[in-house]
Short mmCIF file of C-alpha atoms and ligand atoms in Angstrom, two decimals:
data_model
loop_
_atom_site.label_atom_id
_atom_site.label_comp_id
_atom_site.label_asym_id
_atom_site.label_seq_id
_atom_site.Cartn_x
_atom_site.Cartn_y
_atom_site.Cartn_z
CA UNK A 1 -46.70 -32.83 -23.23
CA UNK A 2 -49.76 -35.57 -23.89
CA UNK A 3 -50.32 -37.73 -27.03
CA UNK A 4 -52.90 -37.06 -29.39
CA UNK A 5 -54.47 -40.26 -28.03
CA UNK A 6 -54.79 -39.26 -24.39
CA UNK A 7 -55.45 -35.72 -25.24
CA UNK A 8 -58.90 -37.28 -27.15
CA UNK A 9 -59.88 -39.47 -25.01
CA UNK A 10 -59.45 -37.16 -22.51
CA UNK A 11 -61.57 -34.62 -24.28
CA UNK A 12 -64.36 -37.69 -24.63
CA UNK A 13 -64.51 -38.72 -21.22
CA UNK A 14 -64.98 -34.42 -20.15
CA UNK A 15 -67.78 -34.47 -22.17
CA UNK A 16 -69.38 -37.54 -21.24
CA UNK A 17 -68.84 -36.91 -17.68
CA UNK A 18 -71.31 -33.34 -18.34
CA UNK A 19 -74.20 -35.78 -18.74
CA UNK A 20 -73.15 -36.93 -14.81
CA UNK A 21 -72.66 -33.16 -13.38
CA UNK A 22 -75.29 -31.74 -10.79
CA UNK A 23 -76.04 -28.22 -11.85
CA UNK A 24 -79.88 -27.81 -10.94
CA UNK A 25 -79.25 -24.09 -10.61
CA UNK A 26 -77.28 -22.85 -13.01
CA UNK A 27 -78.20 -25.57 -15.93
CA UNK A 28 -74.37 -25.24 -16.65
CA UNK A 29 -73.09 -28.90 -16.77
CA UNK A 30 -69.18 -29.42 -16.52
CA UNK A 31 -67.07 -32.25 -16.76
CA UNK A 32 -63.60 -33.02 -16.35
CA UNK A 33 -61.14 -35.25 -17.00
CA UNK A 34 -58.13 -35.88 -15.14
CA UNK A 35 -55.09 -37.96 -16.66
CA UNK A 36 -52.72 -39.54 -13.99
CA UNK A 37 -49.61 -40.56 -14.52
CA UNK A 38 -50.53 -44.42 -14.49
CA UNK A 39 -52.79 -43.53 -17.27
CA UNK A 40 -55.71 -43.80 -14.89
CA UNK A 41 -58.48 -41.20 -15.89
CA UNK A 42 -60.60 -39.70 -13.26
CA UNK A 43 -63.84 -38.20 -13.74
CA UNK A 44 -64.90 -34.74 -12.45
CA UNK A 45 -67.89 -33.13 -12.63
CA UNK A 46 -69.94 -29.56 -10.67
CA UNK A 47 -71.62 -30.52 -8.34
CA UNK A 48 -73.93 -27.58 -7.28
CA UNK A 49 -75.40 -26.47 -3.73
CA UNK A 50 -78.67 -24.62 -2.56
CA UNK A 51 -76.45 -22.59 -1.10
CA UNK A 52 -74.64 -21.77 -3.98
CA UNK A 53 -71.27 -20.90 -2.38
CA UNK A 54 -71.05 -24.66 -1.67
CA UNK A 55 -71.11 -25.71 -5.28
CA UNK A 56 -67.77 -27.88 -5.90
CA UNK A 57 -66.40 -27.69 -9.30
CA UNK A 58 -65.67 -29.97 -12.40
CA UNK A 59 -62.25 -29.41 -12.17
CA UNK A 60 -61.63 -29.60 -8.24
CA UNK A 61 -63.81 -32.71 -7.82
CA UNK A 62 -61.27 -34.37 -9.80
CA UNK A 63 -58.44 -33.10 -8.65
CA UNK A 64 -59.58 -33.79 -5.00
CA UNK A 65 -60.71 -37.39 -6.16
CA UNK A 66 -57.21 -38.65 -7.34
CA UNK A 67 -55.80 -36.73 -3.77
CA UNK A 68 -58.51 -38.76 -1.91
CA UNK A 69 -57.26 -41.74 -3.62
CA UNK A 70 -53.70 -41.47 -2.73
CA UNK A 71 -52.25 -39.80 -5.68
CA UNK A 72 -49.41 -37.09 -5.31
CA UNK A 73 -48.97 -33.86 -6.72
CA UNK A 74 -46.47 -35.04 -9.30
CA UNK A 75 -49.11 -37.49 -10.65
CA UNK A 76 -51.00 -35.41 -12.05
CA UNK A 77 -50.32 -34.96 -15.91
CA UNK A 78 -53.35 -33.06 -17.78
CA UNK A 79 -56.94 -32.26 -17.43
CA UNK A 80 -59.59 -31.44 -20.35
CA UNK A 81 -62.77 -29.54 -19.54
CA UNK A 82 -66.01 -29.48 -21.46
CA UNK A 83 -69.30 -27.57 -21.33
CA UNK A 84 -71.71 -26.74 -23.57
CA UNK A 85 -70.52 -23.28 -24.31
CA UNK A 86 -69.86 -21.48 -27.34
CA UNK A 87 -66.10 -20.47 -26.67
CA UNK A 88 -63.36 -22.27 -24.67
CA UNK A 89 -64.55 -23.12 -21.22
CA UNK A 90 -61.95 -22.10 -18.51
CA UNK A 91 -61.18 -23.32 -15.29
CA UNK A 92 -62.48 -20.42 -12.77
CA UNK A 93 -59.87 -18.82 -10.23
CA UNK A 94 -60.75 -21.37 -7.14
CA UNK A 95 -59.78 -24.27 -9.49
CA UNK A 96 -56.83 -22.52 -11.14
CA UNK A 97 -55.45 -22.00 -7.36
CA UNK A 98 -55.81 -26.04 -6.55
CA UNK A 99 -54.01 -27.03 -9.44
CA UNK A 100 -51.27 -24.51 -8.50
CA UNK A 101 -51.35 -26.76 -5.19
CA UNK A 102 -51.23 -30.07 -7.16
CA UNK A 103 -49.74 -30.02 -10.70
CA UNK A 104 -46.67 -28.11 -12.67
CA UNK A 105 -46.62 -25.31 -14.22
CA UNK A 106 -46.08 -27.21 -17.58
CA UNK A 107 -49.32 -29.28 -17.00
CA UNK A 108 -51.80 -28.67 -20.06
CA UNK A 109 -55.04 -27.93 -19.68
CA UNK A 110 -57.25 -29.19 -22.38
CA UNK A 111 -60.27 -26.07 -22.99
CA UNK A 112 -63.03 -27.57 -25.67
CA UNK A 113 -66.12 -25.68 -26.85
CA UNK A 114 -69.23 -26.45 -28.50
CA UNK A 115 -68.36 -27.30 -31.85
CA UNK A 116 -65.12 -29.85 -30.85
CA UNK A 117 -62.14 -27.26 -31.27
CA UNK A 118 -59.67 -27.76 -28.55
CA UNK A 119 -56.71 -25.63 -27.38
CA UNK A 120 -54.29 -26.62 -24.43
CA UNK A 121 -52.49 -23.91 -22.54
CA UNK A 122 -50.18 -24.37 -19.84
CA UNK A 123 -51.13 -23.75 -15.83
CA UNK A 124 -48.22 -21.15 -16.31
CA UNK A 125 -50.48 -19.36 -18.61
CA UNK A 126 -53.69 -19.74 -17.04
CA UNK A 127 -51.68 -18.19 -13.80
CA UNK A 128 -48.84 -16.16 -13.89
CA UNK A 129 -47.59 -14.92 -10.67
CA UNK A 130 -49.08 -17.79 -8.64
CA UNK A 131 -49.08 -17.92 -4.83
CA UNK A 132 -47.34 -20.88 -4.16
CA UNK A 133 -45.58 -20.61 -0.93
CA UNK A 134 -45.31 -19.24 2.50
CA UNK A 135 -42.24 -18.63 2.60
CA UNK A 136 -41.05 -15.27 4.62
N1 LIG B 201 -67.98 -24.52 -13.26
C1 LIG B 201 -67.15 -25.60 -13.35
O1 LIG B 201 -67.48 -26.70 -12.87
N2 LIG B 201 -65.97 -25.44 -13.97
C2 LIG B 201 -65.58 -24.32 -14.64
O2 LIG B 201 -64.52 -24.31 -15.25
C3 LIG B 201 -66.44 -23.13 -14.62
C4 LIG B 201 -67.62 -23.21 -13.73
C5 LIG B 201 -69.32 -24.71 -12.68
C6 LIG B 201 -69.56 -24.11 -11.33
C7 LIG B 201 -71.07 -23.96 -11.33
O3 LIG B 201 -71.66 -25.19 -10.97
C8 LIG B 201 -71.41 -23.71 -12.79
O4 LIG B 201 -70.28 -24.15 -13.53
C9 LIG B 201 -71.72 -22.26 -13.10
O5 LIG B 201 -70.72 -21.42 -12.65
#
């Protein structure tokens, strides 16, 4: 669950943080927004590669920011993404498979579009069946 109030500021500070992304080659800005459980906000945005299969996402560049910074995987409370696309923009498979690695299944994540709408689904959702352990 998130509060009306994070889940909008949230959704501000993804959309902002498109103005920051690298995306020379695809002109597809995204930026993300990463709530913490201290309430700190990190910012995420794609950051793109000549060699394209280098390109880092919005989503995983904030994920692996609050990692890098010491936080845990239970820190991690919700993440809004925003593009400038016409429908809800969501996170691709490679990002869906770190947040597997780093947040619950319960976490929302906040899709926007274009016009403002929002709708938060749950990592659950986003991946059923997850691979989440080695165990034999
Ligand atoms: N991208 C993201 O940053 N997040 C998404 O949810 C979808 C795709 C980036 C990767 C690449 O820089 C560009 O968008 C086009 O795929």
């Amino acid at each position: 669950m998130i509060s009306e109030k994070n889940k909008k500021e949230l959704i501000a500070v993804a959309k902002r943080n498109c103005e920051k992304a690298y995306a020379p080659y695809s002109n597809f800005p995204v930026g993300a927004a990463l709530l913490l459980a201290d309430d700190t906000i990190i910012d995420g945005i794609n950051i793109e590669n000549v060699s394209f299969g280098a390109t880092n996402c919005a989503e995983r560049t904030a994920i692996f920011t609050a990692i890098t910074q010491g936080y845990q995987a239970g820190d991690l409370k919700a993440i809004a993404v925003a593009g400038d696309t016409e429908d809800y923009l969501p996170p691709c498979s490679l990002c869906r498979q770190v947040m597997v690695e780093f947040c619950d299944g319960s976490m929302p994540i906040i899709l926007t579009r274009r016009n403002g709408d929002s709708k938060t689904v749950t990592l659950d959702e986003l991946v059923p069946m997850a691979f989440d352990s080695m165990e034999i």
